[in-house]
XYZ file of C-alpha atoms in Angstrom:
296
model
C 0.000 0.000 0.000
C 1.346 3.562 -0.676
C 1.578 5.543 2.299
C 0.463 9.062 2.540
C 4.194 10.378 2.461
C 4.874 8.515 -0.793
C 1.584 10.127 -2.431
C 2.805 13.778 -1.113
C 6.131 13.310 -3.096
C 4.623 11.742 -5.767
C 1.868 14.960 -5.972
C 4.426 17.582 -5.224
C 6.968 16.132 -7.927
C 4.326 16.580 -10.866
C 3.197 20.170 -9.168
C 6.609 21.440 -9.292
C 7.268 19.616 -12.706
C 3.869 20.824 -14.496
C 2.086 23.664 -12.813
C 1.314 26.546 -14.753
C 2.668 28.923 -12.165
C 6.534 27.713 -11.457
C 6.946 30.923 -8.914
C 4.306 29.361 -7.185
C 5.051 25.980 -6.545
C 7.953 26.631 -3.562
C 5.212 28.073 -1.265
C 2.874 25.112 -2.259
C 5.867 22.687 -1.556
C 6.589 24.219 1.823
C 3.124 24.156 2.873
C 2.318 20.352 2.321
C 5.567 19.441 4.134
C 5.162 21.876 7.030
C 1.380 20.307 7.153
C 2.997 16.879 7.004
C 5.373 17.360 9.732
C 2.663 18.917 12.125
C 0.542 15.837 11.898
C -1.967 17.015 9.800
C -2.961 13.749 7.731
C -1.857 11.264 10.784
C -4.989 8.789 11.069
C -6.635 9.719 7.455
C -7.492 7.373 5.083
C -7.231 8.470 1.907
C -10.230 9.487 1.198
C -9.573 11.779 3.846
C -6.471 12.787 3.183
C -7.266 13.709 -0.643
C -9.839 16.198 1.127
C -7.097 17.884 3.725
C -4.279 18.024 1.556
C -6.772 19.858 -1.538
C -7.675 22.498 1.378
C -4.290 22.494 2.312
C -3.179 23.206 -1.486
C -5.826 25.680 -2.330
C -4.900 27.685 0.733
C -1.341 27.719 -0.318
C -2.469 28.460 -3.875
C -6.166 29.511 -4.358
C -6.245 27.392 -7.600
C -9.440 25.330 -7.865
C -7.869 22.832 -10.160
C -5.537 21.846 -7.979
C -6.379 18.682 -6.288
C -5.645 15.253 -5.184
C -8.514 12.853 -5.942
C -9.608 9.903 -4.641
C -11.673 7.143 -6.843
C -13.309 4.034 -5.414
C -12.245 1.941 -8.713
C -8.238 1.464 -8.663
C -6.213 2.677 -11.390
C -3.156 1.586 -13.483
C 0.051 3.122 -12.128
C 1.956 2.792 -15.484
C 0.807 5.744 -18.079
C -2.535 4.932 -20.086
C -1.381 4.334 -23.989
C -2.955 7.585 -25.737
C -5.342 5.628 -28.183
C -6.344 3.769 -25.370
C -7.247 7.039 -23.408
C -8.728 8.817 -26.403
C -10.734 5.311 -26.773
C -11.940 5.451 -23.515
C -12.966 8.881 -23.595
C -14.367 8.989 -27.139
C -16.734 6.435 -24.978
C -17.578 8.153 -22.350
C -18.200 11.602 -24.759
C -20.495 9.226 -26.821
C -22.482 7.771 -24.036
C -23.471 11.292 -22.544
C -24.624 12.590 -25.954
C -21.550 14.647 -26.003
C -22.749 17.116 -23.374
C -26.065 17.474 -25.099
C -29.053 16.804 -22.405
C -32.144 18.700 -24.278
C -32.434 20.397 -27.352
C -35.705 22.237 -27.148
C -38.353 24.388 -28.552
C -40.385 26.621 -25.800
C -43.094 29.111 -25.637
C -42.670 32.246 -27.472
C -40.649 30.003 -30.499
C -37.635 30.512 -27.676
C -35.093 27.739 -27.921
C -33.529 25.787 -25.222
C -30.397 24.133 -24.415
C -29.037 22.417 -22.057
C -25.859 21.352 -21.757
C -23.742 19.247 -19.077
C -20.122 19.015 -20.971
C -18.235 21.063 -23.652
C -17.323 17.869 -25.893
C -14.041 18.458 -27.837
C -15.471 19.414 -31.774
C -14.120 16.199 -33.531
C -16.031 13.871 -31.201
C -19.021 16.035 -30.786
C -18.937 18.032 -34.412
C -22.180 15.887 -35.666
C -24.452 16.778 -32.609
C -23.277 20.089 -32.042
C -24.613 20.576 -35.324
C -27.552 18.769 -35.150
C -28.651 20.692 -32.199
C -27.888 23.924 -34.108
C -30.122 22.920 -37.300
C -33.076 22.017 -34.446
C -32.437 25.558 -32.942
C -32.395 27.480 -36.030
C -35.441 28.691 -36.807
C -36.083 30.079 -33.169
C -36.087 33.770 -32.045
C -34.368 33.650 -29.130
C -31.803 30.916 -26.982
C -31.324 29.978 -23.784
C -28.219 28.276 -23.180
C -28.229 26.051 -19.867
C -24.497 25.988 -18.074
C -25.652 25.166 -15.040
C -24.557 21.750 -14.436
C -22.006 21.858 -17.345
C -18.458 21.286 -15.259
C -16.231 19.960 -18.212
C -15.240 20.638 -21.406
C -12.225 21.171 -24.026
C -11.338 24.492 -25.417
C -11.901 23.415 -29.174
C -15.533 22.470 -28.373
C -16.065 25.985 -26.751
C -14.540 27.137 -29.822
C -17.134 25.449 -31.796
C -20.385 26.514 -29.937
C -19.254 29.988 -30.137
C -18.369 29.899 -33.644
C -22.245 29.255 -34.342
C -23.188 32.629 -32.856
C -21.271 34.646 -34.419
C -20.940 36.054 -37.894
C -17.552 34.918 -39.360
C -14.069 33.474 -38.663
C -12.934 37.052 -37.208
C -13.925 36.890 -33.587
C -11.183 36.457 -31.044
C -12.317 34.050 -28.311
C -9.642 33.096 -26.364
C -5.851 32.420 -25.867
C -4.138 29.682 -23.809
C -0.636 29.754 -22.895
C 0.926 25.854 -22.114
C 4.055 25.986 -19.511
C 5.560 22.825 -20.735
C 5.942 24.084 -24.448
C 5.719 27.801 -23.605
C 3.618 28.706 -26.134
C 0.036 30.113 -26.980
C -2.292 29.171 -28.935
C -5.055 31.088 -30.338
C -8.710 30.390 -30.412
C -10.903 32.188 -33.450
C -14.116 31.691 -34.516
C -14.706 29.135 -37.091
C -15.183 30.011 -41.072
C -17.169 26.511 -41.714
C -19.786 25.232 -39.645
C -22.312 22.240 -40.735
C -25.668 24.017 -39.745
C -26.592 27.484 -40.161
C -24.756 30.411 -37.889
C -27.612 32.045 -34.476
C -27.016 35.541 -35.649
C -29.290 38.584 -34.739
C -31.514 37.329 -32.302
C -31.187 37.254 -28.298
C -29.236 34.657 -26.088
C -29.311 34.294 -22.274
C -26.819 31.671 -20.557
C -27.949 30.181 -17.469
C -25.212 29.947 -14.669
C -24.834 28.022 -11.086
C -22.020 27.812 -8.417
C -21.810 24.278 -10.099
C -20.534 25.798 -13.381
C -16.778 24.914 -14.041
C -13.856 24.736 -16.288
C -15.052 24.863 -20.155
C -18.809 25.173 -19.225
C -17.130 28.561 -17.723
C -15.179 29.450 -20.760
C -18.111 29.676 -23.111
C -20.338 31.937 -20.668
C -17.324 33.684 -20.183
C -16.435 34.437 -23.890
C -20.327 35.456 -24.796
C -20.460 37.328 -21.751
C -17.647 39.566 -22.774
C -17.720 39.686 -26.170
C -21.286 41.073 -25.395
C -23.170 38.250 -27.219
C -25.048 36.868 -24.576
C -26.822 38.031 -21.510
C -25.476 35.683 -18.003
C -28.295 34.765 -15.490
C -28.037 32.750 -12.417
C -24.837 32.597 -9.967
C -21.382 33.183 -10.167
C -19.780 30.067 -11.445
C -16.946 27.549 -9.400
C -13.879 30.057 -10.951
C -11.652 27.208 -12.581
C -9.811 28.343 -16.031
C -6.755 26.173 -16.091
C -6.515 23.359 -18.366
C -5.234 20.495 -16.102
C -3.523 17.431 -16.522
C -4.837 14.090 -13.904
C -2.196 12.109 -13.100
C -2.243 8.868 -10.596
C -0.141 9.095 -7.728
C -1.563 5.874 -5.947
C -4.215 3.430 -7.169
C -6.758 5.362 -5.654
C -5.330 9.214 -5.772
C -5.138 10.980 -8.488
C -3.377 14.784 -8.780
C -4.786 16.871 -11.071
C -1.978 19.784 -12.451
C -3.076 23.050 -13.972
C -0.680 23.031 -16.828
C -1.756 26.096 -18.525
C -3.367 29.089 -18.371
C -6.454 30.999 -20.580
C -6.008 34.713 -21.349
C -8.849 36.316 -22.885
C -8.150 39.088 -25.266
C -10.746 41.330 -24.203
C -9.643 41.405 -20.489
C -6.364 40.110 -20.687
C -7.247 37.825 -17.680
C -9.927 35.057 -17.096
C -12.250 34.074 -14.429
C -9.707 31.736 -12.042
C -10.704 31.773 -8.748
C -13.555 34.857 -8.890
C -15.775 33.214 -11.290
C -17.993 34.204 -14.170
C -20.260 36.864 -12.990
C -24.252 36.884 -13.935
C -25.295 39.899 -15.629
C -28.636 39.206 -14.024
C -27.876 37.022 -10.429
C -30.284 35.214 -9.239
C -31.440 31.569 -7.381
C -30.414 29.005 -9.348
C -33.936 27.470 -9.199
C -35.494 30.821 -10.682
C -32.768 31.247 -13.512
C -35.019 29.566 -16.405
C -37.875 32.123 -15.420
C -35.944 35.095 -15.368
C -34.067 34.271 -18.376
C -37.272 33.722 -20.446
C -38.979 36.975 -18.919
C -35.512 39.046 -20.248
C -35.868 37.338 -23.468
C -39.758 37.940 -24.293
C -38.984 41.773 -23.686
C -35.884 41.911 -25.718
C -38.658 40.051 -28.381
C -41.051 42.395 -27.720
């Protein structure tokens, strides 16, 4: 069994090795081992411990993707062959509709939909699409984020290529440590169902709302193309790397950063803020009350 100093190194070794934030990773280093040597995860299992040492990390370094992870199912040690990962994740994409819950058509000829994961575009291309053609002839959208807590940047790239007019809209950069580079993210000059131009969209928000379900409310919301309701979302915007550290712990790694190019920033750790905040439960309502005025 691997003890819970063995699964510190093992975490710490891939923080300092991959984190986005090098300058930071000293002070997160220091930390664990001055928590270690007090005691602090004596007498934990590791459920437990996966729980005080993510406090422990986000208090040295308020990034919310920064985590140890426990999972009930053990997990190879050795490093997953890629097409066996992109196998096993092209299956689980498939399986949940690639983030697509409802497509729907509501009162008013207002369209609705909800979505639960940002799948990347070449697994989830076809339905993204097909949702689009079933939303097309409404006058307004509602875009549900509020249980979306995943997603890949090249699927947000997608969704917000459909509402806007061309390949000329700016969406987002994100700078990788390990290569030190950035890429840019653009809208997209060929889609495979009409563009949502000229008409109204809300996006609907919770304190559940994370990583890429945050990027795309995010990008609408400052690129002015969408009006937020709901709650501030969880404030993760780090692409992040899970790696096992122990059959049952996992560390997940921010190993790059987004940068928007309208604020030169993103919403780590504060959040995408609602244009119009209110309780989750009454976000729908209010959403389709802002859009029937804006309809007229």
């Amino acid at each position: 069994m691997t003890t819970h100093h063995e699964i510190l190194e093992a975490a710490l070794t891939r923080i300092t090795a991959g984190y986005v934030f090098p300058e930071q990773t000293a002070a997160v280093d220091a930390a664990l081992r001055r928590r270690l040597a007090e005691g602090a995860y004596q007498d934990l299992d590791e459920r437990e411990l996966c729980e005080r040492v993510t406090d422990d990390l986000q208090n040295a370094c308020p990034d919310k993707h920064l985590r140890l992870l426990w999972t009930e199912e053990p997990q190879p040690m050795d490093e997953e062959p890629e097409d066996v990962a992109r196998a096993r994740f092209a299956r689980y994409a498939r399986e949940n509709n690639y983030g697509i819950r409802r497509v729907e058509q509501l009162d008013y000829n207002i369209g609705y939909l909800d979505l639960r994961m940002i799948a990347p575009a070449e697994l989830g291309g076809p339905a993204i699409a097909a949702a689009m053609q079933l939303l097309a002839p409404t006058e307004a959208l509602v875009i549900d984020l509020r249980e979306c807590q995943d997603g890949s940047p090249e699927g947000v790239q997608l969704w917000c290529s459909y509402l806007f007019a061309d390949d000329e809209v700016h969406l987002n950069d994100i700078y990788e440590r390990a290569t030190d580079s950035t890429r840019q993210y653009w809208t997209l000059g060929h889609l495979a169902a009409p563009r949502y131009l000229d008409r109204p969209v809300t996006v609907l928000t919770s304190d559940l709302t994370f990583s890429g379900g945050e990027e795309l409310a995010y990008n609408l919301k400052v690129l002015g193309r969408a009006t937020v309701v709901g709650q501030t979302t969880r404030g993760g915007a780090h692409p992040t790397a899970r790696i096992p550290v122990a059959p049952h712990v996992t560390v997940t790694v921010p190993t790059a950063r987004s940068i928007n190019p309208v604020t030169g920033t993103n919403w780590e750790g504060v959040g995408v803020e609602p244009d119009l905040a209110v309780a989750v439960g009454d976000a729908l309502e209010t959403a389709l009350r802002h859009l029937r005025t804006r309809l007229g």
